[in-house]
């Protein structure tokens, strides 16, 4: 604990213990608890009590007050529990009877809900060792906790559940219990199990819900003997609940069953988990059964019969759609038998809202289902493809349902179903047998791209799906034919769409396409002959800044394709497309009023710099220097960050060349190494890299200063290794850079105050040595509000609040 905090703490404790003082707000008390929680993680509770006796006085005095404030009493209970989590502190507090008076007093559990909740959380924090367990059993607190588990306050009941679950799982990570403690704890577990059984048989919804939640919390971490004991009490009532009213308890029962299925109980024949799951799949409504089926399909070592049932539940709505379209091939049914009643599915499909929800559920899990290996269920991947295609055809009006016609009315133009169906179709691209459906898939996706009524978010997903199918089937010649003859002509129209979201999505799609396939020999000629590059250049002047930024990024990728291509010359200027693009990008950085395009420009140049060997842009150094100049002086902090990243690439490339300047030499001589390093640093100086870094170091935006500081520290380590041999005298620094470096932190005093070499031709080694970069980095890593959020500030605010009069009250938070 800091000295200033230790000095303030007694006064704060006195304020909290004084019933006449105004009570700090709950936020203040929570922050105080967080601080103590942090302290107990670093310092043993006994040491805190010994160094700060005011804490013991506070806990004992508040409890003795005739009418303590509920929030203060709750705070004291939780604080005592935090401190007693340490065994030595537990004994210290117990010797003074503080814990007995606080937690052994059952009257506290009959007061305000805030106090009840604090009492439970205090016990939960304290229960970290066997003496705390012995304390709970000795004072017969289990009965009190079980009563609170049925509390009318959900907060209290939930806290009690956490405490009971902790008791049930307590010995798992503990050492062997002393003496007869284990047998006493076992009796306690039996009592909790009986309580769970009584709650489940009571028929009271709240009691049933809380007990199901308790068993779910405990099953995943408790000992096998406890699992068996709990499941014996749960199994019978659970089947009864399913028979009476499965819908109301469905969510809790599903969570419990899926948790139990990940334990050894799942493989036990006596547990009947598989039987109950199978029963639930049949008895729940489809909207509840499908999520359960999805959870079952993700289980390891799931019995095949149960897996088949789960698959049928997920696919039943898709089968209904496939059977209603006139596009259905002969004998291409998706399922041979059903788990849910057909009348129930048909009833839900007859109503628009339930039809859309059910189809979206089925579609969202159909893609996952295709990954599940199954040999018994009569499900062909072709049927699954056909069913998803049928949904997309119905949504766009391509397919006509034979019967019933209302499904078409529900689905036509339904954006929500379209999104799910396109996502599912994209995930099916990697499935076995997908090659047979490439043409059908491209046809339906092109229909969506061409349709002027397709919603912008659906168009974006369609482009993503096309990219997935291209990635998995790029070896097929018809894919490239479709790209050239069908896709690019439509894409050109979408790049001119009136909706900026569509233009932006089309640009992002083109960027990804170029990134993924620029190495394929078929792709560059198709792109270069499509006329898309001219549209990209035009979109640099788009009215929407997001579109301009995406156009910059797209052109950055296409530059690798236009490289060394003699056909791509600007007919007016005679310069290459690359040079025109570079010039346009520099202009955007210098003139664009929005931040997004400027950020994109600097990122593109940084990427070009990393892969410079793939480019042949004339005067690239000049353009890059202009980007560094404009970017480092930009008002947008992200542009400055990217400029520093670009400077970092320059430094890494330049210094790496100096280190490996003579690859044929067995051992490079020290003089040669120093000369090369000096030349590299001189080159960086000429590019004004150091001015960019030093300016960034004192930037008003903290992330910029952090990045500059990190780069300078790395550079300093390289330079100072050979500072004796480096000859960096005569480097002329900009006066404003030096003034920022040394006036802000009074470094001139260290330099002697009149060091002319630093003011005019200062040595880089000397400057980096003088700058305390490591201390600056530590200061920059702190959050901007670290002073306001510090424990000291919190304690001061509590004291200040007590001195505030009603006439001059302010909220410190």
PDB file of C-alpha atoms in Angstrom, residues 196-213 233-250 252-254 256 276 279-280 283-284:
ATOM      1  CA  UNK A 196     -32.459 -29.683  -4.778  1.00  0.00           C
ATOM      2  CA  UNK A 197     -34.775 -32.673  -5.015  1.00  0.00           C
ATOM      3  CA  UNK A 198     -37.422 -30.979  -2.867  1.00  0.00           C
ATOM      4  CA  UNK A 199     -37.231 -27.829  -4.998  1.00  0.00           C
ATOM      5  CA  UNK A 200     -37.646 -29.746  -8.241  1.00  0.00           C
ATOM      6  CA  UNK A 201     -40.643 -31.630  -6.878  1.00  0.00           C
ATOM      7  CA  UNK A 202     -42.253 -28.510  -5.413  1.00  0.00           C
ATOM      8  CA  UNK A 203     -43.588 -27.325  -8.758  1.00  0.00           C
ATOM      9  CA  UNK A 204     -42.802 -23.705  -7.854  1.00  0.00           C
ATOM     10  CA  UNK A 205     -41.177 -22.247 -11.004  1.00  0.00           C
ATOM     11  CA  UNK A 206     -38.674 -20.007  -9.191  1.00  0.00           C
ATOM     12  CA  UNK A 207     -37.472 -22.828  -6.927  1.00  0.00           C
ATOM     13  CA  UNK A 208     -37.185 -25.223  -9.858  1.00  0.00           C
ATOM     14  CA  UNK A 209     -35.236 -22.680 -11.954  1.00  0.00           C
ATOM     15  CA  UNK A 210     -32.749 -21.889  -9.171  1.00  0.00           C
ATOM     16  CA  UNK A 211     -32.107 -25.556  -8.369  1.00  0.00           C
ATOM     17  CA  UNK A 212     -31.537 -26.438 -12.022  1.00  0.00           C
ATOM     18  CA  UNK A 213     -29.129 -23.519 -12.240  1.00  0.00           C
ATOM     19  CA  UNK A 233     -31.762 -36.482  -7.024  1.00  0.00           C
ATOM     20  CA  UNK A 234     -32.245 -34.681 -10.352  1.00  0.00           C
ATOM     21  CA  UNK A 235     -32.966 -37.499 -12.809  1.00  0.00           C
ATOM     22  CA  UNK A 236     -36.459 -38.481 -11.673  1.00  0.00           C
ATOM     23  CA  UNK A 237     -37.933 -34.981 -11.162  1.00  0.00           C
ATOM     24  CA  UNK A 238     -36.403 -33.853 -14.486  1.00  0.00           C
ATOM     25  CA  UNK A 239     -38.338 -36.488 -16.453  1.00  0.00           C
ATOM     26  CA  UNK A 240     -41.484 -35.453 -14.594  1.00  0.00           C
ATOM     27  CA  UNK A 241     -40.880 -31.807 -15.552  1.00  0.00           C
ATOM     28  CA  UNK A 242     -40.554 -32.772 -19.197  1.00  0.00           C
ATOM     29  CA  UNK A 243     -43.864 -34.603 -19.119  1.00  0.00           C
ATOM     30  CA  UNK A 244     -45.740 -31.779 -17.377  1.00  0.00           C
ATOM     31  CA  UNK A 245     -44.458 -28.554 -18.939  1.00  0.00           C
ATOM     32  CA  UNK A 246     -41.246 -28.829 -20.989  1.00  0.00           C
ATOM     33  CA  UNK A 247     -41.509 -25.374 -22.588  1.00  0.00           C
ATOM     34  CA  UNK A 248     -41.169 -23.143 -19.496  1.00  0.00           C
ATOM     35  CA  UNK A 249     -38.109 -24.999 -18.171  1.00  0.00           C
ATOM     36  CA  UNK A 250     -36.620 -25.763 -21.584  1.00  0.00           C
ATOM     37  CA  UNK A 252     -32.541 -24.453 -17.931  1.00  0.00           C
ATOM     38  CA  UNK A 253     -33.022 -28.142 -18.770  1.00  0.00           C
ATOM     39  CA  UNK A 254     -31.017 -27.751 -21.990  1.00  0.00           C
ATOM     40  CA  UNK A 256     -28.157 -28.774 -17.478  1.00  0.00           C
ATOM     41  CA  UNK A 276     -33.899 -37.455 -21.634  1.00  0.00           C
ATOM     42  CA  UNK A 279     -37.316 -37.128 -25.242  1.00  0.00           C
ATOM     43  CA  UNK A 280     -36.680 -33.358 -25.290  1.00  0.00           C
ATOM     44  CA  UNK A 283     -41.382 -32.892 -27.043  1.00  0.00           C
ATOM     45  CA  UNK A 284     -40.000 -29.357 -27.479  1.00  0.00           C
TER      46      UNK A 284
END
